Tab-separated table of N, CA and C in Angstrom:
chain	number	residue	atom	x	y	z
O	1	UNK	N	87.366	108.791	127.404
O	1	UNK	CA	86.038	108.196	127.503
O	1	UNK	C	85.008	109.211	127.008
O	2	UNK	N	84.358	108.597	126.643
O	2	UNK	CA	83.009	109.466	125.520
O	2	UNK	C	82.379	110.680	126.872
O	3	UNK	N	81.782	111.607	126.829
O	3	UNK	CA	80.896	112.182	127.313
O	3	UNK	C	79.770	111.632	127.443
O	4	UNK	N	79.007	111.213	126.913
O	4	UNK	CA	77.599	110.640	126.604
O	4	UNK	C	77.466	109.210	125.680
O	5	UNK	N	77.804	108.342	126.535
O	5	UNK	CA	77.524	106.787	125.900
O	5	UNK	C	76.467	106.774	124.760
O	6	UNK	N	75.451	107.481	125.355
O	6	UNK	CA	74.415	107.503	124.048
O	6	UNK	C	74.540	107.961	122.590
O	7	UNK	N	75.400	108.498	122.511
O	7	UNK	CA	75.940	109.097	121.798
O	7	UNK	C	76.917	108.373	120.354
O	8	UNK	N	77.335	107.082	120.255
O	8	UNK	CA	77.706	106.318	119.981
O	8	UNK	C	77.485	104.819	120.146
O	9	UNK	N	77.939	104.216	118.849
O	9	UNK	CA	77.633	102.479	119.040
O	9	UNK	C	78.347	101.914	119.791
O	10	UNK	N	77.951	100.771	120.506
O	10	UNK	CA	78.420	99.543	120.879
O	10	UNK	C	78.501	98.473	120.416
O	11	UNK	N	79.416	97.946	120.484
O	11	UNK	CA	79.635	96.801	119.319
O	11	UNK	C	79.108	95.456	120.556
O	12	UNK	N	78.716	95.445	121.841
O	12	UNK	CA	77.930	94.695	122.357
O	12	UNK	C	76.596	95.076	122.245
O	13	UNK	N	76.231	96.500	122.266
O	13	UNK	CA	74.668	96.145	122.424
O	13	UNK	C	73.831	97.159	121.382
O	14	UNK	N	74.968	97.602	119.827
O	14	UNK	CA	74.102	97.922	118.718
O	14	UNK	C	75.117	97.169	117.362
O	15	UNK	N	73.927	97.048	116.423
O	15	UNK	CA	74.322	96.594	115.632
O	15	UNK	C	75.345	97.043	114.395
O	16	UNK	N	76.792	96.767	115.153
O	16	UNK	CA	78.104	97.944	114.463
O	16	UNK	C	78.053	97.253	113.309
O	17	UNK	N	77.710	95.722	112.457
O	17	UNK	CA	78.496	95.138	111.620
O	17	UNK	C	76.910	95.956	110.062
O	18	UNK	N	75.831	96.547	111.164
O	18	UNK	CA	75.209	97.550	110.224
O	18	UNK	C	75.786	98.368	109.688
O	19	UNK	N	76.675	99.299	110.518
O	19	UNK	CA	76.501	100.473	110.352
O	19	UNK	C	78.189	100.658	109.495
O	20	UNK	N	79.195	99.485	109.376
O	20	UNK	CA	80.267	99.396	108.666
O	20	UNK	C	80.834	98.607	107.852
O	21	UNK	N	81.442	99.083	106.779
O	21	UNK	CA	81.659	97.925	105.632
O	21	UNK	C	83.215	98.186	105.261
O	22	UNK	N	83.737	97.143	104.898
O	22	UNK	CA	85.076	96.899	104.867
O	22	UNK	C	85.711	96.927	103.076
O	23	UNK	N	85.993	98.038	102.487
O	23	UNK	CA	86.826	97.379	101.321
O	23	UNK	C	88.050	97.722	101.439
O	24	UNK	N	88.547	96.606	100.889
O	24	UNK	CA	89.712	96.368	100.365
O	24	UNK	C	90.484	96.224	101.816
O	25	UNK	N	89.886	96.305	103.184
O	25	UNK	CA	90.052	96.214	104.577
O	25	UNK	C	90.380	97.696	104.926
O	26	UNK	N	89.647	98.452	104.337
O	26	UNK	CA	89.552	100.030	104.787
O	26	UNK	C	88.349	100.216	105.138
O	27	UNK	N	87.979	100.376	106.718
O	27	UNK	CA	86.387	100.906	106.769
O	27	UNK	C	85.851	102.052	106.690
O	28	UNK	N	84.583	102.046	106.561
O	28	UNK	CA	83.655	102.892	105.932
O	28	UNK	C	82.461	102.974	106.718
O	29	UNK	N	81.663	104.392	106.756
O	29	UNK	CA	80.466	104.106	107.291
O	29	UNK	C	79.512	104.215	106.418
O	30	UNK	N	78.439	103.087	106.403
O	30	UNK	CA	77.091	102.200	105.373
O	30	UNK	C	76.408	103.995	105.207
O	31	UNK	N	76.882	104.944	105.190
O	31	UNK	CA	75.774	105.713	104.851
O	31	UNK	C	73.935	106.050	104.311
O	32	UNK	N	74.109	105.157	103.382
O	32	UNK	CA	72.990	105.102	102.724
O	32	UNK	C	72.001	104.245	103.263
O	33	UNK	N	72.460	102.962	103.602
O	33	UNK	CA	72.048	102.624	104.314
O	33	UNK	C	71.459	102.544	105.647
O	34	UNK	N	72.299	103.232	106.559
O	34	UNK	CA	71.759	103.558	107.750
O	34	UNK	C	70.256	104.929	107.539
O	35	UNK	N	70.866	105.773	106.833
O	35	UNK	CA	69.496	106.481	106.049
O	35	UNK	C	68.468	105.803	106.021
O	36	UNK	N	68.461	104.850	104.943
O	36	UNK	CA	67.404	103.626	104.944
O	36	UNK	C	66.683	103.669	105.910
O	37	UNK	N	67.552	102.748	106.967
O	37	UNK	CA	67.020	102.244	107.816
O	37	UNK	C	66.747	103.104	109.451
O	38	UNK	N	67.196	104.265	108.955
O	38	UNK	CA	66.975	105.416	110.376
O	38	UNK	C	66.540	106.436	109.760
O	39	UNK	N	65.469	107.133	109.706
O	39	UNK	CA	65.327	108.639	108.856
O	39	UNK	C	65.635	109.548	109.608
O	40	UNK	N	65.480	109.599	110.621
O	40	UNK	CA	65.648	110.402	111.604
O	40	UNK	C	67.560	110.645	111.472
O	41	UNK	N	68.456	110.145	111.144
O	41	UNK	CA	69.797	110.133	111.242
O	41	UNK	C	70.289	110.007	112.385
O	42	UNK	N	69.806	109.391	113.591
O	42	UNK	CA	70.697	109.551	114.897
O	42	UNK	C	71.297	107.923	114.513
O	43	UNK	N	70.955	107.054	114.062
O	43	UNK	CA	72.089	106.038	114.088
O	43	UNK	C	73.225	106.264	112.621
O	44	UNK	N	72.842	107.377	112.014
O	44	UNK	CA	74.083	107.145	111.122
O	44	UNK	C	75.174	108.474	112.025
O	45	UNK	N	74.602	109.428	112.895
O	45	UNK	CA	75.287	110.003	113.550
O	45	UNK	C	76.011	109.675	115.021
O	46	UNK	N	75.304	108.274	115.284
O	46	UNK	CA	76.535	107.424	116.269
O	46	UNK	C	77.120	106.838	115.741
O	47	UNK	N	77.129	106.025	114.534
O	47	UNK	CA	78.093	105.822	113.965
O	47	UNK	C	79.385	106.543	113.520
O	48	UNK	N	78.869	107.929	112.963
O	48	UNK	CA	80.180	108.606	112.358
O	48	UNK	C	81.116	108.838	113.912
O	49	UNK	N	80.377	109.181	114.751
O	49	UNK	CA	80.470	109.402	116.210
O	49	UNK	C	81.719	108.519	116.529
O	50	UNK	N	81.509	107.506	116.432
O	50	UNK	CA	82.294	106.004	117.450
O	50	UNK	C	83.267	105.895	116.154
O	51	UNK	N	83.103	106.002	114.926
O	51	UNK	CA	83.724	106.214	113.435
O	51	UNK	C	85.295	107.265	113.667
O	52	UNK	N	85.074	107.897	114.147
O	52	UNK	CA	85.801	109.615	114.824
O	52	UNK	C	86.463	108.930	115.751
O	53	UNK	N	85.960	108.539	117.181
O	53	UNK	CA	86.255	108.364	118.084
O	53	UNK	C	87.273	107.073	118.459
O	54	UNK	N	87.240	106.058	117.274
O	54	UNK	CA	88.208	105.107	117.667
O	54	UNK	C	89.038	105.543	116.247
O	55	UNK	N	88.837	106.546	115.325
O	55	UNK	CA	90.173	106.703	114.492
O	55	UNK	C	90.143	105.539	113.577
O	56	UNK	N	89.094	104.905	112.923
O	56	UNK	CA	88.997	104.361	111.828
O	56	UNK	C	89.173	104.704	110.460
O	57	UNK	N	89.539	105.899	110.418
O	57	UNK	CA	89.922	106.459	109.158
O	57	UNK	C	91.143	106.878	109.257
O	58	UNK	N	92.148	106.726	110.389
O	58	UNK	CA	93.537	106.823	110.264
O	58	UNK	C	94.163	105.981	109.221
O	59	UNK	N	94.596	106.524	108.583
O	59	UNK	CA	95.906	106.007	107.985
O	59	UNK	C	97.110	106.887	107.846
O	60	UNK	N	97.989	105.688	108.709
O	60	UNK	CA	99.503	106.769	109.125
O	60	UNK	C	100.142	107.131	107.797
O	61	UNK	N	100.803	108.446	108.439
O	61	UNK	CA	102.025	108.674	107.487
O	61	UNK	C	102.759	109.270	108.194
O	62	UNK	N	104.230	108.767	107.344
O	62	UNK	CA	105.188	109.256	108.111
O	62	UNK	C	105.456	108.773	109.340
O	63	UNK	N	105.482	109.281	110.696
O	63	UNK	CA	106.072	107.981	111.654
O	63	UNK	C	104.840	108.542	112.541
O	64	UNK	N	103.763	108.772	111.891
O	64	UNK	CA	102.020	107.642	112.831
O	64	UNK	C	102.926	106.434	113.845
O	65	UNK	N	102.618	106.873	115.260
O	65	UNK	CA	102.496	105.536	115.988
O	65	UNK	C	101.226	104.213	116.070
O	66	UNK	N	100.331	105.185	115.626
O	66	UNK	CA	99.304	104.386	115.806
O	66	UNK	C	99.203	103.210	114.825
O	67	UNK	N	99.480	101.994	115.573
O	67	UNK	CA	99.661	100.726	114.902
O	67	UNK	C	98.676	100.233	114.128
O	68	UNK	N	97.473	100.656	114.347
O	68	UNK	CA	95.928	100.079	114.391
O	68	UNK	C	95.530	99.243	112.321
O	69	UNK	N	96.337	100.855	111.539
O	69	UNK	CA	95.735	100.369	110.501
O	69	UNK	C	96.638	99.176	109.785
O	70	UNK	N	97.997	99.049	109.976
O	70	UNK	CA	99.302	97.941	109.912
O	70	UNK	C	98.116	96.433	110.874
O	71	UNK	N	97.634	96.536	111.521
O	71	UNK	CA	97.576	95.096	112.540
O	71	UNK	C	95.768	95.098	111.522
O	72	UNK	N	95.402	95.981	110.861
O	72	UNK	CA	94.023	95.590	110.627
O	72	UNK	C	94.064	95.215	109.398
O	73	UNK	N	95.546	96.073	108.530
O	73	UNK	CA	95.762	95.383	107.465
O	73	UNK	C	96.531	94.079	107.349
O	74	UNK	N	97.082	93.553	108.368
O	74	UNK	CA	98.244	92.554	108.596
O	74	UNK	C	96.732	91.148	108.647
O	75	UNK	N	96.022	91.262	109.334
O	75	UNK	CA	94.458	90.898	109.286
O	75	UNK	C	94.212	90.063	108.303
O	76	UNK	N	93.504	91.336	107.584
O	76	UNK	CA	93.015	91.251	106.344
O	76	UNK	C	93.459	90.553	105.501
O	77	UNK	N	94.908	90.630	105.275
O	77	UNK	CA	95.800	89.687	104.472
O	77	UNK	C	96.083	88.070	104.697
O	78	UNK	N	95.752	87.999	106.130
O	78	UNK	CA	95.648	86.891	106.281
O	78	UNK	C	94.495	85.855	106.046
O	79	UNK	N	93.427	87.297	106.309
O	79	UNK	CA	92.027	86.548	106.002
O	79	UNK	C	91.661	86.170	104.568
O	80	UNK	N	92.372	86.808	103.745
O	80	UNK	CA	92.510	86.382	102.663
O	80	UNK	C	92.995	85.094	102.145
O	81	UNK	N	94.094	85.229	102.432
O	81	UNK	CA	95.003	83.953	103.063
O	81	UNK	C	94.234	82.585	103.036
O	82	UNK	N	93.523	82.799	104.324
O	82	UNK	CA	92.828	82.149	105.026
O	82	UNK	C	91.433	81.353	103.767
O	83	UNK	N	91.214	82.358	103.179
O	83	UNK	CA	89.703	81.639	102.397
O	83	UNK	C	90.513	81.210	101.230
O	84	UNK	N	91.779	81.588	100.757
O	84	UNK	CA	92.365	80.918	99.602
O	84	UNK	C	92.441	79.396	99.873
O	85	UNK	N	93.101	79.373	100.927
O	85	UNK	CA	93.324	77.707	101.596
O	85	UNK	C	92.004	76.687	101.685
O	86	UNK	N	91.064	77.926	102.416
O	86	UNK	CA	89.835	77.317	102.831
O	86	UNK	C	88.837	76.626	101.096
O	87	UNK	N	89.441	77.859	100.119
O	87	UNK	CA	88.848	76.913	98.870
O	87	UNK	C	89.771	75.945	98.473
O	88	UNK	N	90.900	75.785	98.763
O	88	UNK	CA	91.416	74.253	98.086
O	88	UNK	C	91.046	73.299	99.080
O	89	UNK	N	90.589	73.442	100.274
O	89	UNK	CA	90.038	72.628	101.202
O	89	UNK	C	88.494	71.818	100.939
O	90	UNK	N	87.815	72.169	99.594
O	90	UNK	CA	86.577	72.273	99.719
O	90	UNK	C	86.581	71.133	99.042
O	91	UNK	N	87.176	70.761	98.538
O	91	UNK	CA	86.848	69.502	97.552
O	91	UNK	C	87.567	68.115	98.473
O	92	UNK	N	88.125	68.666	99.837
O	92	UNK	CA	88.847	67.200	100.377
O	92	UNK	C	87.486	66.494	101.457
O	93	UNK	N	87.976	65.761	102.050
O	93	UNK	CA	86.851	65.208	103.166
O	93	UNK	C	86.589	66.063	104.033
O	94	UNK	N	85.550	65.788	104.750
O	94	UNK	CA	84.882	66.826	105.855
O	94	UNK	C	86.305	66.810	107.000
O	95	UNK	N	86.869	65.895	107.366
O	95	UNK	CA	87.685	65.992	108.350
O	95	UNK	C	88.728	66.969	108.145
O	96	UNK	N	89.588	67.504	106.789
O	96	UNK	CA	90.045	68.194	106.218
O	96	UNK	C	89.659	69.769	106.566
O	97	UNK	N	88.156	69.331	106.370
O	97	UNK	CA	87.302	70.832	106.129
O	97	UNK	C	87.117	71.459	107.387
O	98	UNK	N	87.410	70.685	108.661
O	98	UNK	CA	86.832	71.020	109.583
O	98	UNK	C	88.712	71.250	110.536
O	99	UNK	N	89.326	70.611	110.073
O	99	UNK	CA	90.991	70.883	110.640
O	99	UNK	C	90.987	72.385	110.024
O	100	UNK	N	90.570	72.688	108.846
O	100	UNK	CA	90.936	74.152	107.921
O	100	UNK	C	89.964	75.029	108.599
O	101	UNK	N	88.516	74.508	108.877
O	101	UNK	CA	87.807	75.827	109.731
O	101	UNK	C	88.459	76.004	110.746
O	102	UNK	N	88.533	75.190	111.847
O	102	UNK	CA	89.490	75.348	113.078
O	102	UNK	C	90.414	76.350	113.025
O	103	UNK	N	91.485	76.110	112.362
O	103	UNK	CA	92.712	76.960	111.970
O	103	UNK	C	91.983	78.600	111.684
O	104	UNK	N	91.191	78.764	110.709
O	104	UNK	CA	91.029	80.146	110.800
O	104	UNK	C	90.210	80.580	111.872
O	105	UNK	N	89.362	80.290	112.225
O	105	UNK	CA	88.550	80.574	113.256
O	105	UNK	C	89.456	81.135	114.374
O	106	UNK	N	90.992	80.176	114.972
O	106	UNK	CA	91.522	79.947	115.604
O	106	UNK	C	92.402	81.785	115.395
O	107	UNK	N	93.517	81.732	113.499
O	107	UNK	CA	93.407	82.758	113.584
O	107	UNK	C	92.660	84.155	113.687
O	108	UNK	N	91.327	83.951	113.367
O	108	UNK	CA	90.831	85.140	113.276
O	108	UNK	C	90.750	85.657	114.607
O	109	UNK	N	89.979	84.665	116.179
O	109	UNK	CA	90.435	85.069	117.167
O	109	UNK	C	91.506	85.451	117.670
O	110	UNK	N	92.940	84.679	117.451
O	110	UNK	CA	94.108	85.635	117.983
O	110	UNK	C	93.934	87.088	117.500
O	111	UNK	N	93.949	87.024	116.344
O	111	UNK	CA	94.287	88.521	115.446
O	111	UNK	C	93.230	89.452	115.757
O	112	UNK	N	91.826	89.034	116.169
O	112	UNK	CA	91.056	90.269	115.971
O	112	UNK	C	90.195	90.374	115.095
O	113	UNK	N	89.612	91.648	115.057
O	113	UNK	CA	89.101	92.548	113.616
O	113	UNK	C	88.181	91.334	112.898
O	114	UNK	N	87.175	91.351	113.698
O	114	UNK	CA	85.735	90.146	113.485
O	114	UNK	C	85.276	90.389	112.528
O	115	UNK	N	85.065	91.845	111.575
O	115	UNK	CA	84.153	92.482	110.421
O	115	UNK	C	84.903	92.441	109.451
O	116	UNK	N	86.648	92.154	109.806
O	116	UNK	CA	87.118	92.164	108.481
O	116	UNK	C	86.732	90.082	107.837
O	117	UNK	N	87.101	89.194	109.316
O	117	UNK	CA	87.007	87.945	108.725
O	117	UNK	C	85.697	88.052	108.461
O	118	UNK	N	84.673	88.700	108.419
O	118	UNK	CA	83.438	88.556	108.121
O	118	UNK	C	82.964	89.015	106.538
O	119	UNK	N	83.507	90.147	106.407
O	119	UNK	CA	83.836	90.623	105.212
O	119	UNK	C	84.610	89.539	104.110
O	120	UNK	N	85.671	89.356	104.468
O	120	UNK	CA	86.674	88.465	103.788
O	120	UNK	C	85.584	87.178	103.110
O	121	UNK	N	84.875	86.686	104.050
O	121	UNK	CA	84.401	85.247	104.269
O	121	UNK	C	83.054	85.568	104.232
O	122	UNK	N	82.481	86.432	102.851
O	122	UNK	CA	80.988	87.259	102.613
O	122	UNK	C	80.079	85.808	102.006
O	123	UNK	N	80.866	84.999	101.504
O	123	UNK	CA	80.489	83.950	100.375
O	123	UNK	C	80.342	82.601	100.960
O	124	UNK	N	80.926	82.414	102.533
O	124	UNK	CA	80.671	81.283	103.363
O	124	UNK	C	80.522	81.207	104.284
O	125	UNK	N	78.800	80.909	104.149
O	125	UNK	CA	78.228	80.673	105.592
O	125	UNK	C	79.208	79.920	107.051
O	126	UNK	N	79.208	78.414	106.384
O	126	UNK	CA	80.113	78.144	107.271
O	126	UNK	C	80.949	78.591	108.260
O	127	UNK	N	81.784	79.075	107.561
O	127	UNK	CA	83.298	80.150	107.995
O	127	UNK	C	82.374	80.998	109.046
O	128	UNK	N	81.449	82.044	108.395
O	128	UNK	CA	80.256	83.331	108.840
O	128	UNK	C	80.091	82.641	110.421
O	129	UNK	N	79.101	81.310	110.152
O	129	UNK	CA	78.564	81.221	111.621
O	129	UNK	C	79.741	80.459	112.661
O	130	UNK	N	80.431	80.059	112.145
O	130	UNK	CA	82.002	79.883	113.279
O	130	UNK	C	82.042	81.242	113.284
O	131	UNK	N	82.320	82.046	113.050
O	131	UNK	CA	83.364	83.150	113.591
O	131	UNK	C	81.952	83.686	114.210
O	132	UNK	N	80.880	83.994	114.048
O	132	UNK	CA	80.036	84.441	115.038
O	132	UNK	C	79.891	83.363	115.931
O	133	UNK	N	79.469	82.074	116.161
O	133	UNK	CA	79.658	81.623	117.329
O	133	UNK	C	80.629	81.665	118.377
O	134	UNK	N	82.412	82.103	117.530
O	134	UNK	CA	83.218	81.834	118.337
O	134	UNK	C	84.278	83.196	118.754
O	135	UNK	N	83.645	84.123	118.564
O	135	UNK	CA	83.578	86.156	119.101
O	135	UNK	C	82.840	85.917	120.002
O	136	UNK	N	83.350	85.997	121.250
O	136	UNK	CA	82.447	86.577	122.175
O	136	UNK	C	81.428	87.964	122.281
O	137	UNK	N	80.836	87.757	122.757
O	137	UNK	CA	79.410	88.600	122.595
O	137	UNK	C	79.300	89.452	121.270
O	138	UNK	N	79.029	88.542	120.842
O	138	UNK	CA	78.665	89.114	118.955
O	138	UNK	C	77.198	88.519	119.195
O	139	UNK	N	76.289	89.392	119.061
O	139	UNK	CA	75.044	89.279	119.142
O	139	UNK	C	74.269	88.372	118.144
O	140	UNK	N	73.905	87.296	118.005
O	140	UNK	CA	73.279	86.486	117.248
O	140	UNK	C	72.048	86.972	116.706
O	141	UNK	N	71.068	87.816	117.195
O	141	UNK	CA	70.341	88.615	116.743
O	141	UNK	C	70.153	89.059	115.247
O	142	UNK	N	71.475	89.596	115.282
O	142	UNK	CA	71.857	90.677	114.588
O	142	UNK	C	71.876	90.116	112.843
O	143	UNK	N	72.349	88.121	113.234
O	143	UNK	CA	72.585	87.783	111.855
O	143	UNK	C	71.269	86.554	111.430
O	144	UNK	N	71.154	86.347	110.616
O	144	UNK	CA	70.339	85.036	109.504
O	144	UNK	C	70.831	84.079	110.132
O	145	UNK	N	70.660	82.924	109.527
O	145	UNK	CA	70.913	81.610	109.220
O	145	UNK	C	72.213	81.345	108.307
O	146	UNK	N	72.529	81.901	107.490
O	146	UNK	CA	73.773	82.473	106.649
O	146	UNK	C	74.883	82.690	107.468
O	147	UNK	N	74.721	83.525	108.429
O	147	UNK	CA	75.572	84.565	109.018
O	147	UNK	C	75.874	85.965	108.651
O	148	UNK	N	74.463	85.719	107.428
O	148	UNK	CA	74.630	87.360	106.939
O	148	UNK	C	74.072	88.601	107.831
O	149	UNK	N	74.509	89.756	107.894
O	149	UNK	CA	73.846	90.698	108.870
O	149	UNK	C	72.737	91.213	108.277
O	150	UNK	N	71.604	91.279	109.140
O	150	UNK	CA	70.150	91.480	109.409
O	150	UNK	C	70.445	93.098	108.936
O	151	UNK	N	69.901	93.249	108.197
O	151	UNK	CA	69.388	94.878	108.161
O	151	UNK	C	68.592	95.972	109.147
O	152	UNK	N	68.836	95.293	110.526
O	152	UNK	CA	68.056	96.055	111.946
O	152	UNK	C	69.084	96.932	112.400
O	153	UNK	N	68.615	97.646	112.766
O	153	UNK	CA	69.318	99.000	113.837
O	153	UNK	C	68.109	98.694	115.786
């Protein structure tokens, strides 16, 4: 457990989907951005903080137990998956469209890893505001009308 809570983000009560970006389902911290938007640097330094601290830049080798980056990439692949289907879905009836949101929504909650289906699914609102309505305490605040994330710290 951290020394000093303050010291790091919360993904209930600061805005983490600011301060990290997903390629290729490898995260990263928004550097430049948080600059931007903090001059002072204490939110790009809770970020690197909580960045460190949960081992987001692990990637195993060799016999790494730590499962984390296998289940975030196992994810990702699905979320991919997931919006391939979701575009041959787009041209059928709404009832179609809405059996196919279900389903991912459905997986993205079992599986986890909210920033990667968010990432994955940058191009549809739709998809965006299901999976934020249906993450528990994902701060609504934080996003548009889109489901795109607000540029606030």
């Amino acid at each position: 457990m951290p020394e000093n809570k303050k010291n790091y983000l919360w993904p209930d009560e600061d805005n983490t989907a600011i301060a990290y970006s997903y390629i290729n389902g490898i995260p990263k911290v928004n550097e430049e951005l948080l600059i931007k938007l903090d001059s002072t640097g204490d939110y790009l330094k809770r970020a690197r903080n909580t960045y460190n601290l949960v081992g987001l830049d692990n990637l195993p080798m060799g016999k790494d137990r730590d499962r984390r980056f296998g289940q975030r990439n196992t994810a990702y692949q699905k979320a991919l998956n997931s919006l391939e289907n979701w575009n041959h879905m787009k041209d059928l009836s709404k009832e179609y469209q809405n059996d196919m949101k279900n389903q991912i929504i459905m997986t993205a909650l079992g599986d986890g890893f909210f920033s990667i289906w968010m990432e994955v699914f940058c191009d549809e609102p739709e998809i965006r505001l299901a999976l934020i309505e249906a993450f528990p305490g994902t701060n609504l605040n934080y996003y548009d009308e889109k489901g795109c994330v607000k540029e606030i710290i």
